[in-house]
mmCIF file of C-alpha atoms in Angstrom:
data_model
loop_
_atom_site.group_PDB
_atom_site.id
_atom_site.type_symbol
_atom_site.label_atom_id
_atom_site.label_comp_id
_atom_site.label_asym_id
_atom_site.label_seq_id
_atom_site.Cartn_x
_atom_site.Cartn_y
_atom_site.Cartn_z
ATOM 1 C CA MET A 1 98.308 101.827 74.912
ATOM 2 C CA PRO A 2 97.492 101.476 71.210
ATOM 3 C CA THR A 3 94.663 99.154 70.294
ATOM 4 C CA TYR A 4 94.918 96.176 67.977
ATOM 5 C CA ALA A 5 93.174 98.173 65.297
ATOM 6 C CA SER A 6 95.761 100.910 65.515
ATOM 7 C CA VAL A 7 98.364 98.550 64.099
ATOM 8 C CA ASP A 8 96.476 98.489 60.808
ATOM 9 C CA LYS A 9 95.780 102.216 60.543
ATOM 10 C CA PRO A 10 97.910 104.249 58.122
ATOM 11 C CA ARG A 11 100.764 106.009 59.898
ATOM 12 C CA PRO A 12 102.761 109.054 58.988
ATOM 13 C CA ARG A 13 106.001 108.092 57.296
ATOM 14 C CA SER A 14 107.956 109.704 60.130
ATOM 15 C CA ARG A 15 107.511 108.454 63.719
ATOM 16 C CA ASP A 16 108.970 111.730 64.939
ATOM 17 C CA ALA A 17 106.264 113.626 63.074
ATOM 18 C CA ALA A 18 103.643 111.467 64.750
ATOM 19 C CA GLY A 19 105.143 112.038 68.202
ATOM 20 C CA LEU A 20 105.988 108.331 68.575
ATOM 21 C CA PRO A 21 109.152 107.076 70.296
ATOM 22 C CA ALA A 22 111.651 105.127 68.251
ATOM 23 C CA VAL A 23 111.176 101.369 68.057
ATOM 24 C CA THR A 24 114.187 99.548 69.463
ATOM 25 C CA ALA A 25 114.855 95.994 70.539
ATOM 26 C CA GLU A 26 115.015 97.169 74.160
ATOM 27 C CA ARG A 27 111.637 98.880 73.942
ATOM 28 C CA ILE A 28 110.048 95.839 72.303
ATOM 29 C CA VAL A 29 111.235 93.611 75.152
ATOM 30 C CA ASP A 30 110.099 96.254 77.670
ATOM 31 C CA GLU A 31 106.569 96.097 76.273
ATOM 32 C CA ALA A 32 106.655 92.299 76.037
ATOM 33 C CA LEU A 33 107.610 92.127 79.705
ATOM 34 C CA ALA A 34 104.761 94.485 80.561
ATOM 35 C CA LEU A 35 102.326 92.265 78.632
ATOM 36 C CA THR A 36 103.737 89.220 80.401
ATOM 37 C CA ARG A 37 103.189 90.779 83.812
ATOM 38 C CA GLU A 38 99.633 91.657 82.814
ATOM 39 C CA LEU A 39 98.547 88.602 80.818
ATOM 40 C CA GLY A 40 101.136 85.876 81.288
ATOM 41 C CA LEU A 41 103.976 84.852 78.997
ATOM 42 C CA GLU A 42 101.880 82.538 76.816
ATOM 43 C CA ASN A 43 98.817 84.783 76.600
ATOM 44 C CA TRP A 44 99.904 87.697 74.447
ATOM 45 C CA THR A 45 100.346 87.730 70.688
ATOM 46 C CA LEU A 46 102.928 89.312 68.456
ATOM 47 C CA ARG A 47 100.145 91.481 67.093
ATOM 48 C CA GLN A 48 99.375 92.780 70.586
ATOM 49 C CA LEU A 49 103.049 93.478 71.114
ATOM 50 C CA ALA A 50 103.237 95.365 67.829
ATOM 51 C CA GLY A 51 100.264 97.441 68.916
ATOM 52 C CA ALA A 52 101.997 98.246 72.190
ATOM 53 C CA VAL A 53 104.945 99.772 70.334
ATOM 54 C CA SER A 54 102.715 101.384 67.668
ATOM 55 C CA ALA A 55 104.325 99.476 64.841
ATOM 56 C CA TYR A 56 103.678 96.671 62.404
ATOM 57 C CA PRO A 57 104.579 93.087 63.407
ATOM 58 C CA ALA A 58 107.273 93.145 60.721
ATOM 59 C CA VAL A 59 109.042 95.838 62.728
ATOM 60 C CA VAL A 60 109.192 93.506 65.741
ATOM 61 C CA TYR A 61 110.666 90.789 63.523
ATOM 62 C CA HIS A 62 113.220 93.243 62.173
ATOM 63 C CA HIS A 63 114.462 94.400 65.586
ATOM 64 C CA VAL A 64 114.174 91.208 67.671
ATOM 65 C CA GLY A 65 112.889 88.244 65.662
ATOM 66 C CA ASP A 66 109.878 85.965 65.983
ATOM 67 C CA ARG A 67 107.786 85.525 69.123
ATOM 68 C CA GLU A 68 110.169 82.975 70.623
ATOM 69 C CA ALA A 69 113.029 85.430 70.259
ATOM 70 C CA VAL A 70 110.994 88.038 72.123
ATOM 71 C CA VAL A 71 110.105 85.467 74.796
ATOM 72 C CA ALA A 72 113.794 84.706 75.262
ATOM 73 C CA GLY A 73 114.366 88.410 75.814
ATOM 74 C CA VAL A 74 111.626 88.534 78.439
ATOM 75 C CA ILE A 75 113.018 85.501 80.264
ATOM 76 C CA GLU A 76 116.483 87.037 80.176
ATOM 77 C CA ARG A 77 115.140 90.171 81.851
ATOM 78 C CA VAL A 78 113.289 88.206 84.547
ATOM 79 C CA VAL A 79 116.138 85.840 85.416
ATOM 80 C CA ALA A 80 118.541 88.773 85.563
ATOM 81 C CA GLU A 81 116.484 89.981 88.539
ATOM 82 C CA PHE A 82 117.450 86.910 90.592
ATOM 83 C CA ALA A 83 119.713 87.947 93.433
ATOM 84 C CA LEU A 84 122.680 85.602 93.768
ATOM 85 C CA PRO A 85 123.476 85.268 97.488
ATOM 86 C CA GLU A 86 126.839 86.065 98.939
ATOM 87 C CA PRO A 87 129.120 83.075 99.657
ATOM 88 C CA LYS A 88 127.895 80.994 102.602
ATOM 89 C CA ASP A 89 127.153 77.364 103.433
ATOM 90 C CA TRP A 90 125.396 75.514 100.585
ATOM 91 C CA ARG A 91 122.029 75.152 102.314
ATOM 92 C CA SER A 92 121.705 78.800 103.320
ATOM 93 C CA TRP A 93 122.856 79.829 99.837
ATOM 94 C CA PHE A 94 120.189 77.793 98.071
ATOM 95 C CA GLU A 95 117.481 78.644 100.576
ATOM 96 C CA GLU A 96 118.077 82.351 99.972
ATOM 97 C CA LEU A 97 118.269 81.896 96.197
ATOM 98 C CA LEU A 98 115.147 79.730 95.840
ATOM 99 C CA MET A 99 112.974 81.808 98.150
ATOM 100 C CA GLY A 100 114.123 84.971 96.394
ATOM 101 C CA MET A 101 113.267 83.537 92.972
ATOM 102 C CA ARG A 102 109.603 83.064 93.825
ATOM 103 C CA PRO A 103 108.403 86.697 93.957
ATOM 104 C CA VAL A 104 110.423 87.529 90.831
ATOM 105 C CA LEU A 105 108.873 84.660 88.879
ATOM 106 C CA ARG A 106 105.377 85.214 90.240
ATOM 107 C CA ALA A 107 105.480 88.755 88.893
ATOM 108 C CA ALA A 108 105.955 87.347 85.365
ATOM 109 C CA PRO A 109 103.520 84.416 85.023
ATOM 110 C CA GLY A 110 104.666 81.712 82.639
ATOM 111 C CA VAL A 111 108.396 82.290 82.930
ATOM 112 C CA ALA A 112 108.769 79.686 85.685
ATOM 113 C CA ARG A 113 107.175 77.000 83.505
ATOM 114 C CA ARG A 114 109.557 77.803 80.642
ATOM 115 C CA LEU A 115 112.559 77.550 82.963
ATOM 116 C CA ALA A 116 111.347 74.273 84.471
ATOM 117 C CA LEU A 117 110.796 72.755 81.030
ATOM 118 C CA TYR A 118 113.813 74.002 79.126
ATOM 119 C CA GLY A 119 116.406 75.091 81.649
ATOM 120 C CA PRO A 120 119.191 77.554 80.839
ATOM 121 C CA ILE A 121 117.812 78.985 77.593
ATOM 122 C CA VAL A 122 119.137 82.453 78.420
ATOM 123 C CA ALA A 123 122.577 83.616 79.476
ATOM 124 C CA SER A 124 121.524 84.912 82.900
ATOM 125 C CA ALA A 125 120.164 81.471 83.844
ATOM 126 C CA ARG A 126 123.493 79.894 83.003
ATOM 127 C CA SER A 127 125.286 82.083 85.517
ATOM 128 C CA VAL A 128 122.858 80.945 88.243
ATOM 129 C CA ILE A 129 123.492 77.302 87.381
ATOM 130 C CA ASP A 130 127.251 77.804 87.253
ATOM 131 C CA ARG A 131 127.309 79.371 90.713
ATOM 132 C CA GLY A 132 124.943 76.776 92.163
ATOM 133 C CA VAL A 133 126.957 73.811 90.923
ATOM 134 C CA ARG A 134 130.168 75.346 92.277
ATOM 135 C CA VAL A 135 128.567 75.917 95.690
ATOM 136 C CA LEU A 136 127.456 72.278 95.830
ATOM 137 C CA ASP A 137 130.772 70.918 94.614
ATOM 138 C CA ALA A 138 132.602 72.873 97.309
ATOM 139 C CA ALA A 139 130.222 71.411 99.898
ATOM 140 C CA GLY A 140 131.162 67.854 98.937
ATOM 141 C CA PHE A 141 128.488 66.729 96.483
ATOM 142 C CA GLY A 142 131.110 66.001 93.864
ATOM 143 C CA LYS A 143 129.787 64.466 90.643
ATOM 144 C CA GLU A 144 126.231 64.750 91.937
ATOM 145 C CA SER A 145 126.462 68.554 92.152
ATOM 146 C CA VAL A 146 124.918 68.971 88.691
ATOM 147 C CA LEU A 147 121.983 66.674 89.489
ATOM 148 C CA VAL A 148 121.335 68.298 92.850
ATOM 149 C CA CYS A 149 121.412 71.791 91.383
ATOM 150 C CA ASN A 150 119.017 70.730 88.624
ATOM 151 C CA VAL A 151 116.608 69.208 91.149
ATOM 152 C CA LEU A 152 116.585 72.306 93.344
ATOM 153 C CA LEU A 153 116.152 74.859 90.563
ATOM 154 C CA THR A 154 113.609 72.803 88.634
ATOM 155 C CA GLN A 155 111.459 72.101 91.681
ATOM 156 C CA ALA A 156 111.468 75.753 92.733
ATOM 157 C CA CYS A 157 110.316 76.756 89.241
ATOM 158 C CA GLN A 158 107.649 74.035 89.181
ATOM 159 C CA PHE A 159 106.167 75.260 92.449
ATOM 160 C CA VAL A 160 105.792 78.733 90.956
ATOM 161 C CA ALA A 161 104.392 77.325 87.697
ATOM 162 C CA LEU A 162 101.782 75.496 89.776
ATOM 163 C CA GLU A 163 100.756 78.777 91.376
ATOM 164 C CA ASP A 164 100.604 80.490 87.989
ATOM 165 C CA ASP A 165 98.357 77.785 86.548
ATOM 166 C CA ARG A 166 96.014 77.731 89.496
ATOM 167 C CA GLU A 167 95.717 81.496 89.549
ATOM 168 C CA HIS A 168 94.558 81.444 85.934
ATOM 169 C CA SER A 169 91.971 78.724 86.656
ATOM 170 C CA PRO A 170 89.976 80.196 89.565
ATOM 171 C CA ARG A 171 86.829 78.222 88.746
ATOM 172 C CA LEU A 172 88.619 74.863 88.793
ATOM 173 C CA ARG A 173 90.486 75.862 91.946
ATOM 174 C CA ALA A 174 87.226 76.749 93.673
ATOM 175 C CA GLU A 175 85.609 73.495 92.548
ATOM 176 C CA ALA A 176 88.545 71.444 93.838
ATOM 177 C CA ALA A 177 88.422 73.244 97.195
ATOM 178 C CA ALA A 178 84.670 72.577 97.439
ATOM 179 C CA VAL A 179 85.154 68.868 96.713
ATOM 180 C CA PHE A 180 87.871 68.454 99.322
ATOM 181 C CA SER A 181 85.905 70.504 101.868
ATOM 182 C CA SER A 182 82.867 68.254 101.435
ATOM 183 C CA TYR A 183 84.832 65.344 102.937
ATOM 184 C CA ARG A 184 85.811 67.132 106.149
ATOM 185 C CA ASP A 185 83.295 65.208 108.289
ATOM 186 C CA ARG A 186 83.729 61.765 106.721
ATOM 187 C CA GLU A 187 84.535 59.423 109.582
ATOM 188 C CA ASP A 188 85.024 56.496 107.201
ATOM 189 C CA MET A 189 87.868 58.308 105.411
ATOM 190 C CA PRO A 190 89.844 60.037 108.169
ATOM 191 C CA GLY A 191 92.788 60.939 105.950
ATOM 192 C CA LEU A 192 90.596 62.619 103.379
ATOM 193 C CA ALA A 193 88.566 64.221 106.167
ATOM 194 C CA ALA A 194 91.742 65.771 107.593
ATOM 195 C CA THR A 195 92.567 67.116 104.139
ATOM 196 C CA GLY A 196 89.035 68.455 103.786
ATOM 197 C CA ARG A 197 89.240 70.285 107.111
ATOM 198 C CA PHE A 198 92.581 71.768 106.151
ATOM 199 C CA VAL A 199 91.242 73.052 102.823
ATOM 200 C CA TYR A 200 87.999 74.295 104.354
ATOM 201 C CA GLU A 201 89.718 76.236 107.116
ATOM 202 C CA MET A 202 92.195 77.698 104.616
ATOM 203 C CA THR A 203 89.460 78.955 102.301
ATOM 204 C CA GLN A 204 87.474 80.464 105.167
ATOM 205 C CA ARG A 205 90.313 82.701 106.341
ATOM 206 C CA PRO A 206 90.703 86.095 104.645
ATOM 207 C CA GLY A 207 93.795 85.768 102.495
ATOM 208 C CA GLY A 208 94.017 82.119 103.407
ATOM 209 C CA VAL A 209 94.735 80.861 99.898
ATOM 210 C CA GLU A 210 97.538 83.373 99.329
ATOM 211 C CA ALA A 211 99.037 82.584 102.725
ATOM 212 C CA TYR A 212 98.874 78.872 101.921
ATOM 213 C CA TYR A 213 101.056 79.272 98.846
ATOM 214 C CA ASP A 214 103.619 81.225 100.863
ATOM 215 C CA GLU A 215 103.643 78.523 103.521
ATOM 216 C CA PHE A 216 103.659 75.687 100.996
ATOM 217 C CA SER A 217 106.609 77.107 99.099
ATOM 218 C CA THR A 218 108.634 77.618 102.283
ATOM 219 C CA PHE A 219 107.747 74.150 103.561
ATOM 220 C CA ALA A 220 108.450 72.389 100.269
ATOM 221 C CA ILE A 221 111.826 74.009 99.731
ATOM 222 C CA ALA A 222 112.863 73.269 103.318
ATOM 223 C CA ARG A 223 111.921 69.597 102.963
ATOM 224 C CA ILE A 224 113.744 69.248 99.640
ATOM 225 C CA LEU A 225 116.817 70.773 101.232
ATOM 226 C CA ASP A 226 116.444 68.292 104.105
ATOM 227 C CA GLY A 227 116.578 65.478 101.581
ATOM 228 C CA VAL A 228 119.622 66.933 99.857
ATOM 229 C CA ALA A 229 121.354 67.359 103.224
ATOM 230 C CA ALA A 230 120.642 63.714 104.020
ATOM 231 C CA ARG A 231 122.201 62.749 100.710
ATOM 232 C CA LEU A 232 125.332 64.701 101.592
ATOM 233 C CA THR A 233 125.775 62.664 104.767
ATOM 234 C CA VAL A 234 125.770 59.526 102.619
ATOM 235 C CA LEU A 235 128.272 60.952 100.160
ATOM 236 C CA SER A 236 130.557 62.046 103.000
ATOM 237 C CA GLY A 237 130.367 58.604 104.613
ATOM 238 C CA THR A 238 128.773 59.842 107.859
ATOM 239 C CA GLY A 239 125.382 58.381 106.980
ATOM 240 C CA ARG A 240 126.516 54.853 106.300
#
């Protein structure tokens, strides 16, 4: 991969003569996605991206636009990888969708936070929302279908964003685990002691932290779906 300095070095007037591939919008987004997978969406610069395609930053602007335009292209690529489930009951449909989103988003740190904050900023996200709202409406959520879909998608993205943030702050994560673990024998604070034992045992197991996030995501999504299912019984009149 070209270095930062290489962006400023004189280049032959012909890219072909230099043995360099043509710069296209697709290739720029390809390299931006690669940088995102390596560094995180918010942690690479336009200058780094220009270096990756062996061009000046102005070339990136010419083919795609500013950094936010490139980011939109990256998010489009990532969301397009979401697998929309086949038609089935609303709960199974969302469970499959939300659990399938996690590995896709985790592979591109920072995208989940953008989606949670700003919603359908790319076309591929809009198709997910459209299908989700229709699934909920058919199940009987009626006017609340939009709100329910927003809750489910936003929460799933926030869980991944939480993982992304913690992964990039290993020192703070270790300090927090040490603080909680220190309370595991406190008889005067049994609730905190139970939390401390949980954290301590998790951190002592090989791969325990990674397994915890898998378990937490599965648990959290299941409990949110429980709440949504309970709401449906109210809307249908069976829970009154």
